[in-house]
mmCIF file of C-alpha atoms in Angstrom:
data_model
loop_
_atom_site.group_PDB
_atom_site.id
_atom_site.type_symbol
_atom_site.label_atom_id
_atom_site.label_comp_id
_atom_site.label_asym_id
_atom_site.label_seq_id
_atom_site.Cartn_x
_atom_site.Cartn_y
_atom_site.Cartn_z
ATOM 1 C CA GLY X 1 193.655 -42.997 -63.569
ATOM 2 C CA GLU X 2 193.765 -40.129 -61.149
ATOM 3 C CA VAL X 3 195.868 -40.293 -57.991
ATOM 4 C CA THR X 4 194.479 -38.683 -54.838
ATOM 5 C CA ARG X 5 196.494 -38.251 -51.641
ATOM 6 C CA TRP X 6 195.375 -37.543 -48.094
ATOM 7 C CA GLU X 7 197.700 -36.583 -45.261
ATOM 8 C CA GLU X 8 197.561 -37.311 -41.540
ATOM 9 C CA ILE X 9 195.441 -40.481 -41.831
ATOM 10 C CA GLN X 10 195.689 -42.955 -38.977
ATOM 11 C CA ARG X 11 193.500 -45.688 -40.454
ATOM 12 C CA PHE X 12 191.483 -46.481 -43.574
ATOM 13 C CA ALA X 13 189.308 -49.312 -44.930
ATOM 14 C CA PHE X 14 187.431 -50.227 -48.112
ATOM 15 C CA SER X 15 183.941 -51.697 -48.168
ATOM 16 C CA ALA X 16 183.691 -55.312 -49.329
ATOM 17 C CA ASP X 17 182.371 -54.281 -52.753
ATOM 18 C CA GLY X 18 185.070 -51.627 -53.194
ATOM 19 C CA ARG X 19 182.573 -48.796 -53.624
ATOM 20 C CA TRP X 20 183.318 -46.954 -50.390
ATOM 21 C CA LEU X 21 186.451 -45.776 -48.616
ATOM 22 C CA ALA X 22 186.466 -44.751 -44.954
ATOM 23 C CA ARG X 23 189.476 -42.851 -43.604
ATOM 24 C CA LEU X 24 190.038 -41.735 -40.016
ATOM 25 C CA ALA X 25 192.246 -38.695 -39.491
ATOM 26 C CA HIS X 26 194.862 -38.149 -36.845
ATOM 27 C CA ALA X 27 194.081 -35.581 -34.175
ATOM 28 C CA PRO X 28 195.072 -32.090 -35.384
ATOM 29 C CA GLN X 29 198.350 -30.728 -34.106
ATOM 30 C CA ALA X 30 198.235 -27.793 -31.707
ATOM 31 C CA GLU X 31 198.781 -24.465 -33.435
ATOM 32 C CA GLU X 32 201.732 -22.289 -32.408
ATOM 33 C CA GLY X 33 199.302 -19.654 -31.166
ATOM 34 C CA ASP X 34 197.697 -22.187 -28.850
ATOM 35 C CA VAL X 35 201.086 -23.095 -27.416
ATOM 36 C CA ALA X 36 202.055 -19.430 -27.097
ATOM 37 C CA ARG X 37 198.949 -18.762 -25.017
ATOM 38 C CA GLY X 38 200.289 -21.526 -22.722
ATOM 39 C CA GLY X 39 200.491 -20.429 -19.136
ATOM 40 C CA ALA X 40 197.705 -21.775 -16.977
ATOM 41 C CA GLU X 41 196.149 -23.558 -19.964
ATOM 42 C CA ALA X 42 199.287 -25.603 -20.557
ATOM 43 C CA ALA X 43 199.825 -26.290 -16.885
ATOM 44 C CA ARG X 44 196.271 -27.437 -16.197
ATOM 45 C CA PRO X 45 195.828 -31.206 -16.646
ATOM 46 C CA GLN X 46 193.780 -32.257 -19.652
ATOM 47 C CA GLY X 47 190.401 -33.873 -19.106
ATOM 48 C CA GLY X 48 187.824 -33.156 -16.444
ATOM 49 C CA ALA X 49 186.729 -29.634 -15.534
ATOM 50 C CA ASP X 50 188.245 -26.653 -13.753
ATOM 51 C CA PRO X 51 185.615 -25.749 -11.103
ATOM 52 C CA ALA X 52 187.468 -22.550 -10.184
ATOM 53 C CA ARG X 53 186.852 -21.238 -13.701
ATOM 54 C CA GLY X 54 183.362 -22.656 -14.074
ATOM 55 C CA GLU X 55 184.379 -24.852 -16.995
ATOM 56 C CA ALA X 56 182.483 -27.879 -18.241
ATOM 57 C CA ARG X 57 184.101 -31.285 -18.348
ATOM 58 C CA VAL X 58 186.227 -31.960 -21.434
ATOM 59 C CA ARG X 59 187.348 -35.373 -22.652
ATOM 60 C CA LYS X 60 191.084 -35.943 -22.534
ATOM 61 C CA THR X 61 191.283 -37.801 -25.872
ATOM 62 C CA PRO X 62 188.294 -37.118 -28.145
ATOM 63 C CA GLY X 63 187.675 -38.824 -31.473
ATOM 64 C CA THR X 64 188.721 -37.389 -34.821
ATOM 65 C CA LEU X 65 187.207 -36.839 -38.258
ATOM 66 C CA LEU X 66 185.965 -39.886 -40.181
ATOM 67 C CA THR X 67 185.403 -39.281 -43.898
ATOM 68 C CA LEU X 68 183.300 -41.701 -45.938
ATOM 69 C CA ARG X 69 183.936 -41.423 -49.702
ATOM 70 C CA GLU X 70 181.893 -42.973 -52.501
ATOM 71 C CA LEU X 71 184.661 -43.794 -54.968
ATOM 72 C CA GLY X 72 182.520 -43.759 -58.100
ATOM 73 C CA SER X 73 181.266 -40.204 -57.664
ATOM 74 C CA GLY X 74 183.870 -38.764 -55.298
ATOM 75 C CA ALA X 75 181.091 -37.626 -52.925
ATOM 76 C CA GLU X 76 182.135 -37.505 -49.285
ATOM 77 C CA VAL X 77 180.388 -37.504 -45.919
ATOM 78 C CA GLU X 78 182.243 -36.202 -42.855
ATOM 79 C CA ILE X 79 181.495 -37.651 -39.419
ATOM 80 C CA PRO X 80 183.160 -35.791 -36.519
ATOM 81 C CA HIS X 81 184.586 -37.110 -33.240
ATOM 82 C CA VAL X 82 184.914 -40.778 -34.253
ATOM 83 C CA GLY X 83 187.054 -43.033 -32.082
ATOM 84 C CA THR X 84 186.756 -46.275 -34.058
ATOM 85 C CA PHE X 85 184.815 -47.729 -36.988
ATOM 86 C CA ALA X 86 184.145 -51.017 -38.795
ATOM 87 C CA MET X 87 182.410 -51.971 -42.038
ATOM 88 C CA ASP X 88 180.558 -55.269 -42.328
ATOM 89 C CA GLU X 89 181.758 -58.113 -44.543
ATOM 90 C CA GLU X 90 178.942 -57.633 -47.066
ATOM 91 C CA GLY X 91 179.606 -53.949 -47.721
ATOM 92 C CA ARG X 92 176.203 -52.806 -46.465
ATOM 93 C CA TRP X 93 176.915 -51.103 -43.146
ATOM 94 C CA LEU X 94 179.329 -48.761 -41.413
ATOM 95 C CA ALA X 95 179.401 -48.868 -37.612
ATOM 96 C CA TYR X 96 181.321 -46.251 -35.644
ATOM 97 C CA GLY X 97 181.852 -45.032 -32.105
ATOM 98 C CA VAL X 98 181.587 -41.330 -31.241
ATOM 99 C CA ALA X 99 183.798 -39.765 -28.557
ATOM 100 C CA ALA X 100 182.942 -36.048 -28.491
ATOM 101 C CA PRO X 101 185.041 -33.530 -26.502
ATOM 102 C CA GLY X 102 182.142 -32.693 -24.187
ATOM 103 C CA GLY X 103 180.593 -36.177 -24.161
ATOM 104 C CA GLU X 104 177.553 -35.117 -26.173
ATOM 105 C CA GLY X 105 176.276 -37.763 -28.600
ATOM 106 C CA ASP X 106 178.757 -40.408 -27.455
ATOM 107 C CA GLY X 107 178.014 -44.007 -28.355
ATOM 108 C CA VAL X 108 177.677 -46.461 -31.229
ATOM 109 C CA TYR X 109 176.020 -45.494 -34.508
ATOM 110 C CA LEU X 110 175.101 -47.387 -37.662
ATOM 111 C CA ARG X 111 174.989 -45.977 -41.174
ATOM 112 C CA ALA X 112 173.953 -47.735 -44.372
ATOM 113 C CA LEU X 113 176.511 -47.523 -47.163
ATOM 114 C CA ALA X 114 174.133 -45.734 -49.512
ATOM 115 C CA HIS X 115 173.549 -42.201 -50.763
ATOM 116 C CA GLY X 116 171.650 -40.014 -48.320
ATOM 117 C CA ALA X 117 171.656 -42.573 -45.511
ATOM 118 C CA ALA X 118 171.072 -41.183 -42.023
ATOM 119 C CA PRO X 119 172.964 -42.378 -38.935
ATOM 120 C CA GLN X 120 171.062 -44.700 -36.612
ATOM 121 C CA PRO X 121 171.998 -44.618 -32.906
ATOM 122 C CA LEU X 122 172.364 -48.084 -31.412
ATOM 123 C CA ASP X 123 173.740 -47.339 -27.938
ATOM 124 C CA THR X 124 174.433 -43.856 -26.548
ATOM 125 C CA GLY X 125 175.658 -42.411 -23.271
ATOM 126 C CA SER X 126 177.661 -39.386 -22.203
ATOM 127 C CA PHE X 127 181.418 -40.041 -21.976
ATOM 128 C CA THR X 128 181.052 -43.605 -23.214
ATOM 129 C CA ARG X 129 184.231 -45.109 -24.667
ATOM 130 C CA VAL X 130 184.016 -47.660 -27.480
ATOM 131 C CA GLU X 131 187.311 -49.155 -28.638
ATOM 132 C CA VAL X 132 186.188 -52.322 -30.399
ATOM 133 C CA LEU X 133 183.439 -53.101 -32.939
ATOM 134 C CA SER X 134 183.145 -56.618 -34.363
ATOM 135 C CA TRP X 135 180.959 -57.816 -37.261
ATOM 136 C CA TRP X 136 180.047 -61.428 -37.896
ATOM 137 C CA LYS X 137 181.465 -62.251 -41.331
ATOM 138 C CA GLU X 138 178.270 -63.881 -42.624
ATOM 139 C CA GLY X 139 175.617 -61.286 -41.833
ATOM 140 C CA ALA X 140 174.253 -58.313 -39.903
ATOM 141 C CA ARG X 141 175.433 -59.099 -36.392
ATOM 142 C CA LEU X 142 177.504 -56.543 -34.534
ATOM 143 C CA ALA X 143 179.142 -56.644 -31.103
ATOM 144 C CA TRP X 144 180.832 -53.887 -29.118
ATOM 145 C CA ILE X 145 182.012 -52.993 -25.628
ATOM 146 C CA GLY X 146 181.087 -49.652 -24.093
ATOM 147 C CA ALA X 147 182.630 -48.287 -20.909
ATOM 148 C CA GLU X 148 182.083 -44.989 -19.107
ATOM 149 C CA GLU X 149 185.133 -42.767 -18.728
ATOM 150 C CA ASN X 150 185.872 -41.003 -15.464
ATOM 151 C CA GLU X 151 187.082 -37.394 -15.319
ATOM 152 C CA GLU X 152 190.690 -38.534 -15.632
ATOM 153 C CA GLY X 153 189.858 -40.252 -18.911
ATOM 154 C CA ALA X 154 190.160 -43.824 -17.643
ATOM 155 C CA ALA X 155 187.575 -46.330 -18.851
ATOM 156 C CA GLY X 156 185.547 -48.177 -16.242
ATOM 157 C CA PRO X 157 184.116 -51.719 -16.459
ATOM 158 C CA GLY X 158 182.773 -52.560 -19.892
ATOM 159 C CA THR X 159 179.319 -53.678 -21.009
ATOM 160 C CA LEU X 160 179.033 -56.090 -23.948
ATOM 161 C CA THR X 161 176.178 -55.246 -26.333
ATOM 162 C CA LEU X 162 174.891 -56.922 -29.510
ATOM 163 C CA TRP X 163 172.873 -55.856 -32.552
ATOM 164 C CA ASP X 164 171.273 -58.721 -34.481
ATOM 165 C CA GLY X 165 170.084 -56.725 -37.451
ATOM 166 C CA VAL X 166 166.827 -55.760 -35.718
ATOM 167 C CA ARG X 167 167.267 -55.108 -32.021
ATOM 168 C CA VAL X 168 169.971 -54.163 -29.539
ATOM 169 C CA THR X 169 170.591 -56.500 -26.586
ATOM 170 C CA VAL X 170 172.895 -56.187 -23.583
ATOM 171 C CA ALA X 171 174.764 -59.492 -23.466
ATOM 172 C CA LEU X 172 177.011 -58.942 -20.434
ATOM 173 C CA GLU X 173 176.885 -56.318 -17.696
ATOM 174 C CA PRO X 174 179.655 -55.601 -15.164
ATOM 175 C CA ALA X 175 177.576 -57.021 -12.302
ATOM 176 C CA ALA X 176 177.414 -60.422 -14.038
ATOM 177 C CA LEU X 177 181.175 -60.974 -13.691
ATOM 178 C CA PRO X 178 182.830 -62.483 -10.599
ATOM 179 C CA GLU X 179 183.784 -60.021 -7.889
ATOM 180 C CA GLY X 180 187.009 -58.237 -8.753
ATOM 181 C CA TRP X 181 186.852 -58.985 -12.482
ATOM 182 C CA ILE X 182 186.016 -56.665 -15.391
ATOM 183 C CA LEU X 183 185.376 -56.717 -19.111
ATOM 184 C CA PRO X 184 187.969 -54.173 -20.332
ATOM 185 C CA ALA X 185 187.069 -51.665 -23.034
ATOM 186 C CA ARG X 186 190.288 -52.509 -24.878
ATOM 187 C CA ASN X 187 189.484 -56.050 -25.907
ATOM 188 C CA GLN X 188 189.236 -58.554 -28.735
ATOM 189 C CA LEU X 189 185.830 -59.783 -29.909
ATOM 190 C CA GLN X 190 185.651 -62.825 -32.164
ATOM 191 C CA TRP X 191 182.506 -64.431 -33.594
ATOM 192 C CA SER X 192 182.292 -68.158 -34.199
ATOM 193 C CA SER X 193 181.880 -69.171 -37.846
ATOM 194 C CA ASP X 194 178.160 -69.887 -37.369
ATOM 195 C CA GLY X 195 177.547 -66.587 -35.543
ATOM 196 C CA GLU X 196 176.097 -68.345 -32.500
ATOM 197 C CA ARG X 197 178.984 -67.625 -30.134
ATOM 198 C CA LEU X 198 181.085 -64.589 -29.321
ATOM 199 C CA PHE X 199 184.474 -64.822 -27.641
ATOM 200 C CA TYR X 200 185.814 -62.018 -25.440
ATOM 201 C CA GLY X 201 188.388 -61.457 -22.724
ATOM 202 C CA THR X 202 188.031 -60.580 -19.040
ATOM 203 C CA ARG X 203 190.683 -59.844 -16.430
ATOM 204 C CA PRO X 204 191.059 -59.014 -12.729
ATOM 205 C CA ARG X 205 190.817 -55.347 -11.789
ATOM 206 C CA ASN X 206 194.132 -53.647 -11.260
ATOM 207 C CA GLN X 207 194.793 -51.759 -8.034
ATOM 208 C CA ALA X 208 193.596 -48.397 -9.344
ATOM 209 C CA GLU X 209 190.383 -49.922 -10.727
ATOM 210 C CA GLN X 210 189.708 -51.732 -7.461
ATOM 211 C CA GLU X 211 190.173 -48.531 -5.457
ATOM 212 C CA LEU X 212 187.716 -46.722 -7.741
ATOM 213 C CA ALA X 213 185.221 -49.570 -7.377
ATOM 214 C CA ASN X 214 185.501 -49.515 -3.589
ATOM 215 C CA ARG X 215 185.028 -45.742 -3.512
ATOM 216 C CA ALA X 216 182.001 -45.948 -5.790
ATOM 217 C CA ARG X 217 180.513 -48.680 -3.599
ATOM 218 C CA ARG X 218 180.887 -46.545 -0.488
ATOM 219 C CA GLU X 219 179.530 -43.422 -2.185
ATOM 220 C CA SER X 220 176.523 -45.306 -3.545
ATOM 221 C CA GLY X 221 175.338 -45.945 0.023
ATOM 222 C CA GLU X 222 175.780 -49.680 -0.092
ATOM 223 C CA GLY X 223 176.201 -49.581 3.663
ATOM 224 C CA GLU X 224 178.805 -49.154 6.363
ATOM 225 C CA GLU X 225 178.757 -52.895 6.980
ATOM 226 C CA GLY X 226 180.081 -53.557 3.461
ATOM 227 C CA ALA X 227 182.823 -50.976 3.885
ATOM 228 C CA ALA X 228 183.792 -52.472 7.241
ATOM 229 C CA GLN X 229 183.982 -55.936 5.699
ATOM 230 C CA GLU X 230 186.368 -54.634 3.050
ATOM 231 C CA LYS X 231 188.749 -53.371 5.731
ATOM 232 C CA ALA X 232 188.385 -56.290 8.176
ATOM 233 C CA PRO X 233 191.340 -58.721 7.964
ATOM 234 C CA PHE X 234 190.679 -62.425 7.465
ATOM 235 C CA ASP X 235 190.714 -64.408 10.724
ATOM 236 C CA PRO X 236 191.519 -68.088 10.055
ATOM 237 C CA TYR X 237 190.304 -69.045 13.576
ATOM 238 C CA ASP X 238 186.862 -67.428 13.290
ATOM 239 C CA MET X 239 184.849 -70.566 12.533
ATOM 240 C CA ASP X 240 181.515 -68.707 12.590
ATOM 241 C CA ALA X 241 182.728 -66.357 9.858
ATOM 242 C CA ILE X 242 184.225 -69.220 7.844
ATOM 243 C CA LEU X 243 181.013 -71.273 7.986
ATOM 244 C CA LYS X 244 178.689 -68.316 7.456
ATOM 245 C CA GLY X 245 176.543 -68.895 4.403
ATOM 246 C CA ARG X 246 177.816 -72.449 3.865
ATOM 247 C CA THR X 247 175.070 -74.937 2.984
ATOM 248 C CA VAL X 248 177.011 -78.204 2.587
ATOM 249 C CA ASP X 249 176.110 -81.005 5.034
ATOM 250 C CA VAL X 250 178.349 -84.070 5.506
ATOM 251 C CA TRP X 251 176.689 -87.356 6.475
ATOM 252 C CA HIS X 252 178.558 -90.439 7.719
ATOM 253 C CA THR X 253 177.234 -93.983 7.599
ATOM 254 C CA ASP X 254 177.498 -94.155 11.408
ATOM 255 C CA ASP X 255 175.287 -91.057 11.777
ATOM 256 C CA PRO X 256 171.599 -91.589 12.603
ATOM 257 C CA VAL X 257 169.244 -91.341 9.642
#
């Protein structure tokens, strides 16, 4: 048979039936001419925008080229700016996350593994990061976590979303987690064998994430009272503050009925 080689490939996968090969390229290396132009371009931090030059925001680490090859015919489809991808266990679907340099078209897309199939957007949003896609091994159920990147390229709290073969449903939003906890974009998603449960990880916010959350809360106009409460130290002798909002009553047998 014929041997075909591809260079600079960071990841590849075959479909379950062996008909399709998906390969994700490494990011292209900077050309010598780009380095030679250096100067202010090299010194300016990547990501975000340069207001002084009127530049639009640019993602720090965009996705790369995903190539889908039908092995029988050798026909290929190129999908740009892909950050991650996953094929289902039955060899019917390719799911992938787009991370474009300017944030346009970001999100999760679905494509049937068939000739002439068109991509179907499942969940889109500018500068959305998707690092994990998980298929249930017995059928068309897909889970992913999407998180919005800030201008420094850091992912914020994640949102867990599901596709059941028909509709898209948000399963867990950041506000549903306990205060100070997040669903990180870099995660592990695991379906139960019957497809009725999905396991995922949460963790406390780190210091930088908590500072960003506090700043966003203040900027959203949540109120000066909330900001003051964040800064106010805990007073262990303030019984009114300790009992505020408590609804538990204690009754003793000697108390009147």
